[in-house]
Amino acid sequence: MSIKVLIAEDQRMLRGALASLLDFEDDIEVIGQAGDGAEALSLIAVHKPDVCLLDIEMPVRSGLEVAEEVKQRGYSSRVIILTTFARPGYFERAVQAGVQGYLLKDEPSERLAEAIRRVMEGRREVSPELVFGTLSSAGANPLTEREREVLRLAADGNSSNDIASKLHLSYGTVRNYMSEILSKLNAKNRIEAITMAEEKGWI
């Protein structure tokens, strides 16, 4: 039986190239392609692929958010994240989301096909460059899940009042969270904190 694969990648040419290359493999069948994270989740729910190849940075929902959702919903699909970035926060979140593969986008197609097979056997596949890049980068994410949530909402342009309303918190509590975030990141203001956290892949 073929391994059923779903590809989610917002660059159409790259998505098509990946699909064509994998379709050359006798034991791999590309059953769906998505251009953003929301479309990927819809296709995963319908087609229940064996393996999901997810670009880490996509519109609407990122590959990491899709991976987290796949785990939360209890889907059996295995997840391989494709990235060009060796950011410590990304790798940390990928591990927490239970992804089985974390690979560079420019891996040779044979390596990608082999990674899909190994992941189906229950193994984990990680590009060595990504691990070394992560280990050489400074520090783990100092922010709690709630602090990340507050900062993500701030990054989306929400005011403290908006954040308080969306998270069912008081304005004062949100202000305290933001103060703690600035302190932990040694940032002068929320813009600097957002920039820093995004660069590290922490939100």
CSV table of C-alpha atoms in Angstrom, one decimal:
chain,number,residue,atom,x,y,z
A,1,MET,CA,0.0,0.0,0.0
A,2,SER,CA,1.2,3.5,-0.8
A,3,ILE,CA,2.0,6.1,1.9
A,4,LYS,CA,-0.6,8.8,1.5
A,5,VAL,CA,1.0,12.3,1.8
A,6,LEU,CA,-0.5,15.7,2.1
A,7,ILE,CA,1.6,18.7,1.1
A,8,ALA,CA,1.0,22.2,2.6
A,9,GLU,CA,3.1,25.0,1.1
A,10,ASP,CA,2.1,28.5,0.2
A,11,GLN,CA,4.6,28.8,-2.8
A,12,ARG,CA,2.7,27.1,-5.6
A,13,MET,CA,5.7,26.2,-7.7
A,14,LEU,CA,7.6,24.6,-4.8
A,15,ARG,CA,4.4,22.8,-3.8
A,16,GLY,CA,4.0,21.4,-7.3
A,17,ALA,CA,7.6,20.4,-7.6
A,18,LEU,CA,7.5,18.5,-4.3
A,19,ALA,CA,4.3,16.7,-5.4
A,20,SER,CA,5.8,15.8,-8.7
A,21,LEU,CA,9.0,14.5,-7.2
A,22,LEU,CA,7.2,12.4,-4.5
A,23,ASP,CA,4.8,11.0,-7.1
A,24,PHE,CA,7.8,9.4,-8.8
A,25,GLU,CA,8.2,7.2,-5.8
A,26,ASP,CA,6.4,3.8,-6.2
A,27,ASP,CA,5.3,3.7,-2.6
A,28,ILE,CA,4.2,7.3,-2.0
A,29,GLU,CA,1.0,8.9,-3.2
A,30,VAL,CA,0.3,12.7,-2.9
A,31,ILE,CA,-3.4,12.8,-2.0
A,32,GLY,CA,-3.8,16.5,-1.4
A,33,GLN,CA,-2.1,19.9,-1.7
A,34,ALA,CA,-2.9,23.0,0.4
A,35,GLY,CA,-1.8,26.6,0.0
A,36,ASP,CA,-2.3,27.7,3.7
A,37,GLY,CA,-2.7,26.2,7.1
A,38,ALA,CA,-6.5,26.4,7.3
A,39,GLU,CA,-6.9,24.6,4.0
A,40,ALA,CA,-4.4,22.0,5.2
A,41,LEU,CA,-6.5,21.3,8.4
A,42,SER,CA,-9.6,20.9,6.2
A,43,LEU,CA,-7.9,18.4,3.9
A,44,ILE,CA,-6.4,16.5,6.8
A,45,ALA,CA,-9.8,16.1,8.4
A,46,VAL,CA,-11.3,14.8,5.1
A,47,HIS,CA,-8.4,12.7,3.6
A,48,LYS,CA,-6.7,11.5,6.8
A,49,PRO,CA,-3.2,11.3,5.2
A,50,ASP,CA,-0.5,9.1,6.6
A,51,VAL,CA,2.0,11.9,6.5
A,52,CYS,CA,1.6,15.7,6.4
A,53,LEU,CA,4.4,17.7,4.9
A,54,LEU,CA,3.9,21.2,6.4
A,55,ASP,CA,5.8,24.4,5.5
A,56,ILE,CA,6.6,26.1,8.8
A,57,GLU,CA,5.6,29.6,7.6
A,58,MET,CA,2.2,29.7,5.8
A,59,PRO,CA,-0.7,32.2,5.7
A,60,VAL,CA,-3.7,31.9,8.0
A,61,ARG,CA,-2.2,29.1,10.2
A,62,SER,CA,1.5,28.2,10.3
A,63,GLY,CA,2.8,24.7,9.9
A,64,LEU,CA,3.5,24.6,13.7
A,65,GLU,CA,-0.1,25.7,14.5
A,66,VAL,CA,-1.4,23.0,12.2
A,67,ALA,CA,0.9,20.4,13.8
A,68,GLU,CA,-0.4,21.5,17.3
A,69,GLU,CA,-4.0,21.2,16.0
A,70,VAL,CA,-3.3,17.7,14.6
A,71,LYS,CA,-2.0,16.6,17.9
A,72,GLN,CA,-4.9,18.2,19.8
A,73,ARG,CA,-7.6,16.6,17.6
A,74,GLY,CA,-6.0,13.2,18.0
A,75,TYR,CA,-5.5,12.6,14.3
A,76,SER,CA,-3.2,9.6,13.4
A,77,SER,CA,-1.4,11.6,10.7
A,78,ARG,CA,2.3,11.9,11.2
A,79,VAL,CA,3.8,15.4,10.7
A,80,ILE,CA,7.0,16.5,9.0
A,81,ILE,CA,7.8,20.2,9.2
A,82,LEU,CA,9.8,21.8,6.3
A,83,THR,CA,11.7,24.9,7.1
A,84,THR,CA,14.6,27.2,6.0
A,85,PHE,CA,15.1,28.5,9.5
A,86,ALA,CA,17.2,27.1,12.4
A,87,ARG,CA,15.4,29.0,15.1
A,88,PRO,CA,15.4,27.5,18.6
A,89,GLY,CA,11.8,28.5,19.4
A,90,TYR,CA,10.5,26.7,16.2
A,91,PHE,CA,12.3,23.5,17.1
A,92,GLU,CA,11.1,23.7,20.6
A,93,ARG,CA,7.5,24.1,19.5
A,94,ALA,CA,7.8,21.3,16.9
A,95,VAL,CA,9.0,18.9,19.6
A,96,GLN,CA,6.2,19.9,21.9
A,97,ALA,CA,3.7,19.4,19.1
A,98,GLY,CA,5.0,15.9,18.7
A,99,VAL,CA,6.1,16.2,15.1
A,100,GLN,CA,8.0,13.2,13.7
A,101,GLY,CA,10.2,15.1,11.2
A,102,TYR,CA,11.9,18.5,11.1
A,103,LEU,CA,13.7,19.0,7.8
A,104,LEU,CA,15.3,21.6,5.6
A,105,LYS,CA,13.3,22.6,2.5
A,106,ASP,CA,16.2,22.1,0.2
A,107,GLU,CA,16.8,18.5,1.2
A,108,PRO,CA,17.2,16.3,-1.9
A,109,SER,CA,13.9,14.6,-2.9
A,110,GLU,CA,15.4,11.1,-2.2
A,111,ARG,CA,16.2,12.2,1.3
A,112,LEU,CA,12.7,13.6,1.8
A,113,ALA,CA,11.1,10.3,0.4
A,114,GLU,CA,13.3,8.3,2.8
A,115,ALA,CA,12.3,10.5,5.7
A,116,ILE,CA,8.7,9.9,4.9
A,117,ARG,CA,9.3,6.1,4.9
A,118,ARG,CA,11.2,6.2,8.2
A,119,VAL,CA,8.6,8.4,9.9
A,120,MET,CA,6.0,5.8,8.8
A,121,GLU,CA,8.1,3.2,10.6
A,122,GLY,CA,7.8,5.3,13.8
A,123,ARG,CA,11.2,7.0,13.7
A,124,ARG,CA,12.1,10.6,14.0
A,125,GLU,CA,13.9,12.5,11.2
A,126,VAL,CA,15.7,15.8,11.8
A,127,SER,CA,18.1,17.6,9.5
A,128,PRO,CA,21.5,17.8,11.4
A,129,GLU,CA,21.9,21.5,10.3
A,130,LEU,CA,18.7,22.4,12.1
A,131,VAL,CA,19.7,20.7,15.3
A,132,PHE,CA,23.2,22.3,15.3
A,133,GLY,CA,21.7,25.7,14.4
A,134,THR,CA,19.2,25.4,17.3
A,135,LEU,CA,21.9,24.3,19.8
A,136,SER,CA,24.2,27.2,18.9
A,137,SER,CA,21.4,29.7,19.2
A,138,ALA,CA,20.8,31.3,22.6
A,139,GLY,CA,18.4,29.9,25.1
A,140,ALA,CA,15.1,28.3,25.5
A,141,ASN,CA,11.8,30.2,25.3
A,142,PRO,CA,11.5,32.1,28.7
A,143,LEU,CA,7.8,32.9,28.1
A,144,THR,CA,4.9,30.9,29.6
A,145,GLU,CA,2.1,29.7,27.3
A,146,ARG,CA,-0.2,32.5,28.6
A,147,GLU,CA,2.5,35.1,28.0
A,148,ARG,CA,3.0,33.8,24.4
A,149,GLU,CA,-0.7,34.0,23.9
A,150,VAL,CA,-0.8,37.6,25.1
A,151,LEU,CA,2.2,38.5,22.9
A,152,ARG,CA,0.7,36.8,19.8
A,153,LEU,CA,-2.5,38.8,20.2
A,154,ALA,CA,-0.5,42.0,20.7
A,155,ALA,CA,1.4,41.1,17.5
A,156,ASP,CA,-1.9,40.8,15.7
A,157,GLY,CA,-2.6,44.5,16.6
A,158,ASN,CA,-4.8,44.0,19.6
A,159,SER,CA,-4.7,46.6,22.4
A,160,SER,CA,-4.5,45.6,26.0
A,161,ASN,CA,-8.3,46.1,26.3
A,162,ASP,CA,-8.8,43.8,23.3
A,163,ILE,CA,-6.5,41.2,24.7
A,164,ALA,CA,-8.3,41.3,28.1
A,165,SER,CA,-11.6,40.8,26.4
A,166,LYS,CA,-10.5,37.9,24.2
A,167,LEU,CA,-8.8,36.1,27.0
A,168,HIS,CA,-11.4,36.9,29.6
A,169,LEU,CA,-8.9,38.7,31.8
A,170,SER,CA,-8.9,42.1,33.5
A,171,TYR,CA,-7.0,45.0,31.9
A,172,GLY,CA,-4.7,45.0,34.9
A,173,THR,CA,-3.8,41.3,34.5
A,174,VAL,CA,-2.9,41.8,30.9
A,175,ARG,CA,-0.8,44.8,31.8
A,176,ASN,CA,1.0,42.6,34.4
A,177,TYR,CA,1.6,39.9,31.8
A,178,MET,CA,3.0,42.5,29.3
A,179,SER,CA,5.3,43.9,32.0
A,180,GLU,CA,6.6,40.4,32.8
A,181,ILE,CA,7.2,39.8,29.1
A,182,LEU,CA,9.2,43.0,28.7
A,183,SER,CA,11.2,42.1,31.7
A,184,LYS,CA,12.0,38.6,30.6
A,185,LEU,CA,13.0,39.7,27.1
A,186,ASN,CA,14.7,42.8,28.3
A,187,ALA,CA,12.7,44.8,25.8
A,188,LYS,CA,11.9,48.5,25.9
A,189,ASN,CA,8.3,48.2,24.6
A,190,ARG,CA,5.9,45.7,23.2
A,191,ILE,CA,7.0,46.3,19.6
A,192,GLU,CA,10.6,45.3,20.5
A,193,ALA,CA,9.3,42.3,22.5
A,194,ILE,CA,7.2,41.1,19.5
A,195,THR,CA,10.1,41.5,17.1
A,196,MET,CA,12.4,39.7,19.4
A,197,ALA,CA,10.0,36.8,20.0
A,198,GLU,CA,9.1,36.4,16.3
A,199,GLU,CA,12.8,36.3,15.4
A,200,LYS,CA,13.4,33.6,17.9
A,201,GLY,CA,10.3,31.7,16.8
A,202,TRP,CA,8.8,31.9,20.3
A,203,ILE,CA,5.4,33.1,19.1
